[in-house]
XYZ file of C-alpha atoms in Angstrom:
473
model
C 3.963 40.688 -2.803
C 0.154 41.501 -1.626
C 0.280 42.999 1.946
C 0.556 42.004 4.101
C 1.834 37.952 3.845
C 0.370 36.384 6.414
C 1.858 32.782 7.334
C 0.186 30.239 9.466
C 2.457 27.929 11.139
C 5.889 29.349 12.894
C 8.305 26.475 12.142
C 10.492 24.935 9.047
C 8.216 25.773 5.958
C 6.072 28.913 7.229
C 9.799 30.440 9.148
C 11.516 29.647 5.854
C 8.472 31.650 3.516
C 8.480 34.709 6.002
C 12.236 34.888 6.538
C 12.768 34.520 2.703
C 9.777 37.234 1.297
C 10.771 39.447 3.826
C 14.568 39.543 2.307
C 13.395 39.492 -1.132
C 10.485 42.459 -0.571
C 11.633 44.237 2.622
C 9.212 46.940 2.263
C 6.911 44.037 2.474
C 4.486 43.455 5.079
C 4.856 39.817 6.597
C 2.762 38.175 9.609
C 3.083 34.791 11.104
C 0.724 33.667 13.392
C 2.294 30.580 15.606
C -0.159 29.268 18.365
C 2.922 27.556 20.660
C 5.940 28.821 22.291
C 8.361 28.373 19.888
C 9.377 28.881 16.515
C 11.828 27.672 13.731
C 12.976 24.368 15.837
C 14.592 21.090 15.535
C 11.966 18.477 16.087
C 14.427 15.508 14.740
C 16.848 16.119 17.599
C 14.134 15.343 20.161
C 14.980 11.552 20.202
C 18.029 12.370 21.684
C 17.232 15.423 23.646
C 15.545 12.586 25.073
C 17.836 10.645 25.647
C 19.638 13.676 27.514
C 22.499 13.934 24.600
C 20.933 17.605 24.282
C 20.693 19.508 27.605
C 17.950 22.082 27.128
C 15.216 21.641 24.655
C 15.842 25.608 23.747
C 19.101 24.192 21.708
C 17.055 23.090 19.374
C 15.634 26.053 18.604
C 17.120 27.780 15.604
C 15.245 31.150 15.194
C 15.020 33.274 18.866
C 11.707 35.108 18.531
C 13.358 38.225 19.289
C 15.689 37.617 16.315
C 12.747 36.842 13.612
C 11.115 40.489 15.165
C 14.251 42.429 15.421
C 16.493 41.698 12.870
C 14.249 40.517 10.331
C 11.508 42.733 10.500
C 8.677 39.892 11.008
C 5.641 40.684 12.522
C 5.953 37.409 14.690
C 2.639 36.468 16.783
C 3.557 34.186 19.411
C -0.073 32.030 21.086
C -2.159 32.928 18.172
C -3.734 30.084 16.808
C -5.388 30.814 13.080
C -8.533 29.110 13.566
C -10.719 29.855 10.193
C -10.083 31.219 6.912
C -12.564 33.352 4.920
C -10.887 33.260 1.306
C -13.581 35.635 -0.111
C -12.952 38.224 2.639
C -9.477 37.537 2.667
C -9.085 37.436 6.459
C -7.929 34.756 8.649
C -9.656 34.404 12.240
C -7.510 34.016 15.015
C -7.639 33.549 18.681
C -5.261 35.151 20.806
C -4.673 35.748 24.573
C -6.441 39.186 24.501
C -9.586 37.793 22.334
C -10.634 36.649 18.993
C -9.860 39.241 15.820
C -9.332 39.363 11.846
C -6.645 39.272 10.124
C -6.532 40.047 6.580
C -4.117 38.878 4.059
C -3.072 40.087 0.457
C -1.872 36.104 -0.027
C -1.650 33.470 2.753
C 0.561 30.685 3.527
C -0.807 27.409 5.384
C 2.174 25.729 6.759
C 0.301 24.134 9.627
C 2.446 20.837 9.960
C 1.056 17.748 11.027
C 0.984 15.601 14.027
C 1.604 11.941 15.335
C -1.429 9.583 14.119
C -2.381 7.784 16.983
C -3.818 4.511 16.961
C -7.037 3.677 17.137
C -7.792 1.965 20.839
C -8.934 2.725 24.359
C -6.398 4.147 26.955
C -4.633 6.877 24.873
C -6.312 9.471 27.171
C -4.254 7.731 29.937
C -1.330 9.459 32.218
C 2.064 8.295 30.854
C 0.913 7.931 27.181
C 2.974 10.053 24.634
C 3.210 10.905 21.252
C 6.096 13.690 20.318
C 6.211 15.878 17.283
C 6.708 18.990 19.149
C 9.027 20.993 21.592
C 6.254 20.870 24.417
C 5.558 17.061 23.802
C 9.244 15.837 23.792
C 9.718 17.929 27.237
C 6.420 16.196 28.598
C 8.199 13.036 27.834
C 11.384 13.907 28.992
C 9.855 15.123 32.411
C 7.821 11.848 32.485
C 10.761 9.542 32.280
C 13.406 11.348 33.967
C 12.255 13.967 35.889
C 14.861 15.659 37.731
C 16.788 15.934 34.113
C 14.834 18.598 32.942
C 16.087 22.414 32.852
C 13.401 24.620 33.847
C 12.698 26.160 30.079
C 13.993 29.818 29.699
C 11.536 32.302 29.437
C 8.769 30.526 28.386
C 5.843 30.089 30.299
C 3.961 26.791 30.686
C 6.556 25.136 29.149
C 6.108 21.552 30.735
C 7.012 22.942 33.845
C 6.640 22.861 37.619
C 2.763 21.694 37.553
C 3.754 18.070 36.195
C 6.791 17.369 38.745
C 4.741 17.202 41.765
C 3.468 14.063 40.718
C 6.006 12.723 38.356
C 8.896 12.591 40.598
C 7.355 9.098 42.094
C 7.005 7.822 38.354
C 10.282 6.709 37.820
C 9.795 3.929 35.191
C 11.274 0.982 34.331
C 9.735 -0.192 31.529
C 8.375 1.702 28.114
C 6.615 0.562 25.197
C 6.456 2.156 21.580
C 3.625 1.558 19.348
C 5.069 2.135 15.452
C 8.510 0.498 14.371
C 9.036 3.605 12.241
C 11.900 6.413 12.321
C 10.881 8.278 15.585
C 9.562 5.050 17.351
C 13.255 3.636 16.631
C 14.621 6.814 17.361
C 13.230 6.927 20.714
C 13.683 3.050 21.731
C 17.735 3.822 21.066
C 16.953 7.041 23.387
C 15.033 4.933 26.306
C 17.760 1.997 25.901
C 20.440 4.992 26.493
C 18.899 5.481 29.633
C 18.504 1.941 30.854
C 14.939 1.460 30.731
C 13.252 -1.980 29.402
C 11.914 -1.098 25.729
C 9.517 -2.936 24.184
C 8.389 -1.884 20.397
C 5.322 -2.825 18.538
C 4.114 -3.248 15.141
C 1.380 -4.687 13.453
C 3.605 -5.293 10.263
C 6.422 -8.286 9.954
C 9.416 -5.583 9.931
C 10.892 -2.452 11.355
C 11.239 0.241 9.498
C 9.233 -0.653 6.559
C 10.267 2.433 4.387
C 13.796 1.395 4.410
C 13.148 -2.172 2.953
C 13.042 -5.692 3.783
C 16.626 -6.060 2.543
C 18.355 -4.444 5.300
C 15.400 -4.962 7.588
C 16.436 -8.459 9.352
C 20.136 -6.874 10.118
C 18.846 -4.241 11.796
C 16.354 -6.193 13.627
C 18.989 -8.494 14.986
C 20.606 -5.408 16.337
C 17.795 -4.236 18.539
C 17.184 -7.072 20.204
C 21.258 -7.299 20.422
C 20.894 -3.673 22.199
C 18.844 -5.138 24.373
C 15.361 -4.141 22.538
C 12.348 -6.256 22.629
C 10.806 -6.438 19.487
C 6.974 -7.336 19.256
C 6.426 -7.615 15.422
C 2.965 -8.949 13.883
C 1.172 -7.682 16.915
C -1.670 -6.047 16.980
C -2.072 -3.380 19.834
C -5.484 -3.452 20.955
C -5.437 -0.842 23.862
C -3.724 0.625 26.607
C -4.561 -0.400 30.650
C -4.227 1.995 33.511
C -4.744 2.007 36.959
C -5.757 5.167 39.178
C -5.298 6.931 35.447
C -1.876 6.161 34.622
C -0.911 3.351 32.039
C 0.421 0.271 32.932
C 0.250 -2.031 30.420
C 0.128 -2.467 26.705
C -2.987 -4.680 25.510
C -2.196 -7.271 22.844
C -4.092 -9.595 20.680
C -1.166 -12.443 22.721
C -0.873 -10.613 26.225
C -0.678 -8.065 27.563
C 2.941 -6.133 28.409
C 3.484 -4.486 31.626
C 5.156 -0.559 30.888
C 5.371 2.798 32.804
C 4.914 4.505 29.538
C 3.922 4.528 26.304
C 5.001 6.270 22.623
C 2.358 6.013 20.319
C 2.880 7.251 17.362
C 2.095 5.249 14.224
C 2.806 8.253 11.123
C 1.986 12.006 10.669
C -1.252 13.150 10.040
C -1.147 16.659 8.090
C -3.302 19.507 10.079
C -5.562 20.170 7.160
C -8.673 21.624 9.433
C -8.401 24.873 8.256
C -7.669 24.573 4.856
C -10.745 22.250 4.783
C -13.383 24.128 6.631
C -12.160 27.400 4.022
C -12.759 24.985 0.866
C -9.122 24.013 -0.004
C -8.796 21.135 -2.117
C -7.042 17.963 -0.315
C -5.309 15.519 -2.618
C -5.156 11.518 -2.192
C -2.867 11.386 0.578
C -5.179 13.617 2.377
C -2.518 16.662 2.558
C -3.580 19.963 0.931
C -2.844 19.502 -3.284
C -0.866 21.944 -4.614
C 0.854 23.344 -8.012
C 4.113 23.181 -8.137
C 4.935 26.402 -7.362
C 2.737 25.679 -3.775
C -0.342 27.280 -4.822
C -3.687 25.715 -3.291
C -7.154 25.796 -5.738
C -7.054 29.219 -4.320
C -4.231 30.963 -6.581
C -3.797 33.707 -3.355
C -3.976 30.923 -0.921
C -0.092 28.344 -0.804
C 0.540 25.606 1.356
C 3.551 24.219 2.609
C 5.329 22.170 4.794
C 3.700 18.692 6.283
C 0.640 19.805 5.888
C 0.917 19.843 1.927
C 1.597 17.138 -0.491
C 5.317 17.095 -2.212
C 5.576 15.440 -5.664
C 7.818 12.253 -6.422
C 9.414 12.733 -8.903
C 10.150 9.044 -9.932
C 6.787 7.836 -9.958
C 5.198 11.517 -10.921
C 2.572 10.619 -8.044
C 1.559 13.466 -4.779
C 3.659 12.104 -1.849
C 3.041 13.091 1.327
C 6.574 13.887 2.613
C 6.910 15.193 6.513
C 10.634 15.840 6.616
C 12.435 18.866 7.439
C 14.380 19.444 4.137
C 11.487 19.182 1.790
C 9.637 21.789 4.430
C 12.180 24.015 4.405
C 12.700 24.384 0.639
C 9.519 24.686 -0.028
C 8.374 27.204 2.331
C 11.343 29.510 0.877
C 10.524 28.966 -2.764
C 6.934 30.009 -1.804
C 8.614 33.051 -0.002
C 10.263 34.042 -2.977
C 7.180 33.528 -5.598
C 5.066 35.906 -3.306
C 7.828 38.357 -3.669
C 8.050 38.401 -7.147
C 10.144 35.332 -8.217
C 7.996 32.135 -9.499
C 10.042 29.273 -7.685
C 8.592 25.688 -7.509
C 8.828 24.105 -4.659
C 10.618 21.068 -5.887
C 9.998 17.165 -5.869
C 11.393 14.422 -3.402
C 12.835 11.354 -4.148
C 12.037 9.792 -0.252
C 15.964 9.992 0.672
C 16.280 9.192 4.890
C 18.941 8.165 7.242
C 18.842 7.593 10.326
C 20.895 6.000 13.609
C 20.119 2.562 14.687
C 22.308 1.994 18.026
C 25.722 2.321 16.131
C 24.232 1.807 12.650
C 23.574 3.497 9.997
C 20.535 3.023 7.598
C 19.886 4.915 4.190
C 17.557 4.575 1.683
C 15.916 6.586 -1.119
C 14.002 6.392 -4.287
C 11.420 3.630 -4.749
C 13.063 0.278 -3.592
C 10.260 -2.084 -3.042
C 9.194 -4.139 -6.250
C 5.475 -3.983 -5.614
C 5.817 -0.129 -5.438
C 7.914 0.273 -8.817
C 5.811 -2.010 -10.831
C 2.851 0.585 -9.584
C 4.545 2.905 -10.960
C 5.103 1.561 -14.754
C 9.210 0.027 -13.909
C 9.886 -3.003 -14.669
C 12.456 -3.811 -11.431
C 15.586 -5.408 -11.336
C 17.479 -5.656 -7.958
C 21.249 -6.780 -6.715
C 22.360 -7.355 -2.969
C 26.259 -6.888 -2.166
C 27.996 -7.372 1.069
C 30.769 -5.390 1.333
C 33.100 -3.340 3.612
C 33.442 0.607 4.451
C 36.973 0.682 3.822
C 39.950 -0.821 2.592
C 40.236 -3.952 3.624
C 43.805 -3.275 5.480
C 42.756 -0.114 7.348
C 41.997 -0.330 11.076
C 38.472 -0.380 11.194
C 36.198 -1.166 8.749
C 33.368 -2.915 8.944
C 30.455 -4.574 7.101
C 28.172 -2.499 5.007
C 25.023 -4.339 3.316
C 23.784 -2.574 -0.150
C 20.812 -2.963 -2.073
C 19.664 -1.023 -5.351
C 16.958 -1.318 -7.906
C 17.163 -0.495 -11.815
C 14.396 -0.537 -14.486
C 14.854 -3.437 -16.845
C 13.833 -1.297 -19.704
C 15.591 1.766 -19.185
C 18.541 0.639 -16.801
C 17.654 3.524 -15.092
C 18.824 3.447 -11.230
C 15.393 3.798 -9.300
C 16.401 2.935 -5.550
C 18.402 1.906 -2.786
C 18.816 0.968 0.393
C 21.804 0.771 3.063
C 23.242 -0.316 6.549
C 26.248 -0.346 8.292
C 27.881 0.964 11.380
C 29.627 4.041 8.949
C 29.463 5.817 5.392
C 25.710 5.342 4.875
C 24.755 9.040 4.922
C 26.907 10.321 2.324
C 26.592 7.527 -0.091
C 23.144 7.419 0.074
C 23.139 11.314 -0.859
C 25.152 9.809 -4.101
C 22.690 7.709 -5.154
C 19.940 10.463 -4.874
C 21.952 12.850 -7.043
C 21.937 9.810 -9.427
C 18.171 9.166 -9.330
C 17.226 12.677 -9.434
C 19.288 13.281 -12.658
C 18.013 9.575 -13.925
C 20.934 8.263 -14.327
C 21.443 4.311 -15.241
C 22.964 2.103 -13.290
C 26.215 2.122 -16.187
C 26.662 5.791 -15.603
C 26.560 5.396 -12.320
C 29.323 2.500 -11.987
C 31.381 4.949 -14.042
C 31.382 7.896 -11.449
C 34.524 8.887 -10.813
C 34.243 8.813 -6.833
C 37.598 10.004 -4.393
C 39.337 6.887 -2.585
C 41.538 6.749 0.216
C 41.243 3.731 2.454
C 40.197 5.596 5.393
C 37.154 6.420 3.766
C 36.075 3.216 1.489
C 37.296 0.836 -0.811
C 38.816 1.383 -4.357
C 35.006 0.264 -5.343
C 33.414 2.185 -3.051
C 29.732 0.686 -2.344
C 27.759 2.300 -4.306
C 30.204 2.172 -7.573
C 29.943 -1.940 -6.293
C 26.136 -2.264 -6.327
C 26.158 -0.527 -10.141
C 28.380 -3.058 -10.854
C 26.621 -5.883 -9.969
C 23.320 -4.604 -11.085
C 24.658 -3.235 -14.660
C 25.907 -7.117 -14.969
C 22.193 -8.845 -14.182
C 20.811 -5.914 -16.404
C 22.620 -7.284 -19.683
């Protein structure tokens, strides 16, 4: 390692790089320079810290700042914000409380993360309009729509405190609307429904929750609006109307909706500012293009993390990937090349689950048709209904399952899945299959446990294989 490591970007992939080098090289020098509060956190649980299933939004937290500095040895520098990087120099210029300095590097991580793409109309400068991909955003929200739930936040100054409550204690809404039928928006409408406010969801596409398939798309929607949820699909969102500078209605191309607050959040734009203005190549999803090992066109320079692209490793194609896992992993395989151990960062194949009210949806690999013929397959797909357990144990319930082979190879490409239980873990199956390309046969041979509390003698996914292996001959 060339010291001193300096890390931009305090959470999942730049926590993971600093925490691992610093292990690996302890005689290392290792900086990270985090412009917020907090480091190493949970963002995924802020749906339902939302919801108020988490107390204090310090539990999701996983790294105290005085256990990355003590115990680990990491220079940690809490509110300074990397704002330029001179790559000939090697320095990074950052702003801090007490002023503007240098910082030089030996090799640098970006691991700047992205943030929630907003769309594209008047009003999102209005009071009462959200978008959350951070600590300090999801306890602006909180404090918005339930203010006198909030813990005062320990220790941390600023921390969407006492300056918003004066006025926010006479909010009190009734009604909120969420622009983007994707994970977080859904996320958050089960959150707002939790805590018996009117939800109403918008989309521009036909479905919710495109990324998880058509298939499975018109059971969940039928749930939501079971739940109580309001779907507006095919609607365009043309703005957002306020009055005395708060919203109070979302602008259609139908009508408009009357809300007390707004989500707006319609994907994850990766923070690629500074990597830009320093002459870092971005690659065609407009993250920062990497090798696989995380280097940047600059072989001292590595990104990581939302900001940078992943690699699919079905279709061979950049992906840009803003989960958590894939962050994580490859923030500490660049923490242990820069100490002396070439580790590549690893692929995806686009595994996610998520809760849906009391479903479950899965999916992973490449399930639409469109998208696999893209990418050179030839698809073949099979649909099952079919139940979590055995048939004569006290509750089961229905589980839908759809998968995707290549005609040519019989290779298992994709699936996707919904049902109240057991999607999590058998989607995780089906990953493991995909990632070691395994056909649809070999897969409808696994030899999977059975008990009836826990599935059928053919469990789901050994069912799907079946069916699919038989439309495949």
């Amino acid at each position: 390692m060339t010291d001193p490591f300096v890390v931009v970007g305090g959470d999942a992939a730049g926590m993971s790089a600093a925490s691992k080098a610093k292990r690996d090289a302890p005689g290392g020098e290792v900086v990270v320079l985090e412009r917020s509060d907090w480091v190493s956190y949970g963002a995924c649980g802020l749906p339902y810290y939302v919801r108020g299933e988490i107390a204090d939004v310090e539990d999701l937290v996983v790294l105290e700042p005085r256990a990355v500095i003590e115990d680990r040895g990491i220079d940690l520098r809490r509110h300074h914000e990397a704002v330029a990087v001179d790559r000939e120099a090697r320095t990074v210029t950052v702003d801090a409380d007490d002023g503007r300095y240098e910082q030089p590097y030996g090799e640098l991580l970006l691991a700047t993360g992205g943030r929630a793409t907003l769309p594209d109309v008047p009003g999102t400068d209005l009071e009462g309009v959200f978008s959350i991909r951070s600590l300090a955003a999801g306890r602006a929200l909180k404090n918005y729509i339930a203010p006198h739930d909030v813990r005062p936040a320990r220790g941390v100054e600023g921390a969407g405190g006492d300056e918003l409550r004066a006025h926010l204690d006479e909010a009190d809404p009734d009604a909120v609307g969420i622009v983007g039928a994707n994970k977080i928006g859904i996320e958050l409408a089960e959150a707002f429904v939790g805590r018996g406010l009117d939800v109403h969801v918008f989309d521009a596409g036909p479905r919710v929750l495109p990324a998880f398939g058509s298939d499975v798309a018109e059971t969940i929607e039928e749930h939501l609006r079971d739940g109580g949820i309001t779907l507006h699909l095919g609607t365009t969102v043309e703005g957002f109307r306020g009055r005395d500078g708060r919203v109070e209605a979302v602008e259609t191309a139908v009508e408009p909706v009357a809300v007390d607050a707004v989500v707006a959040d319609v994907g994850v734009e990766p923070n690629v500012e500074i990597a830009a203005g320093a002459g870092i190549e971005r690659g065609p999803t407009g993250a920062i293009a990497t090798d696989e090992y995380g280097r940047t066109n600059d072989p001292n320079v590595y990104a990581a993390g939302d900001c940078a692209e992943k690699r699919h490793l079905l279709t061979g194609e950049p992906i840009h990937w803003p989960f958590a896992l894939a962050a994580n992993r490859a923030g500490r395989a660049v923490g242990r090349t820069v100490s002396g151990s070439p580790t590549p960062v690893g692929g995806v194949v686009g595994t996610q689950v998520m809760k849906v009210l009391d479903l479950q949806v899965a999916r992973t690999g490449v399930v639409d048709h469109e998208e696999a013929r893209t990418a050179g397959f030839d698809p073949v797909s099979a649909l099952i209904t079919t139940i979590t357990r055995a048939h004569y144990y006290p509750g089961w319930s229905r589980m839908v399952v759809h998968a995707t082979a290549d005609a040519d190879t019989g290779r298992l490409i994709g699936a996707n899945m919904v049902a109240p239980e057991g999607t999590a873990h058998r989607i995780n199956a089906v990953a493991t299959a995909i990632t070691a390309g395994m056909t649809v046969e070999a897969v409808g041979s696994l030899d999977f446990g059975y008990a009836p509390p826990f599935g059928p003698v053919w469990d789901p996914v050994l069912g799907v294989a079946k069916v699919l292996d038989e439309k495949l001959r």
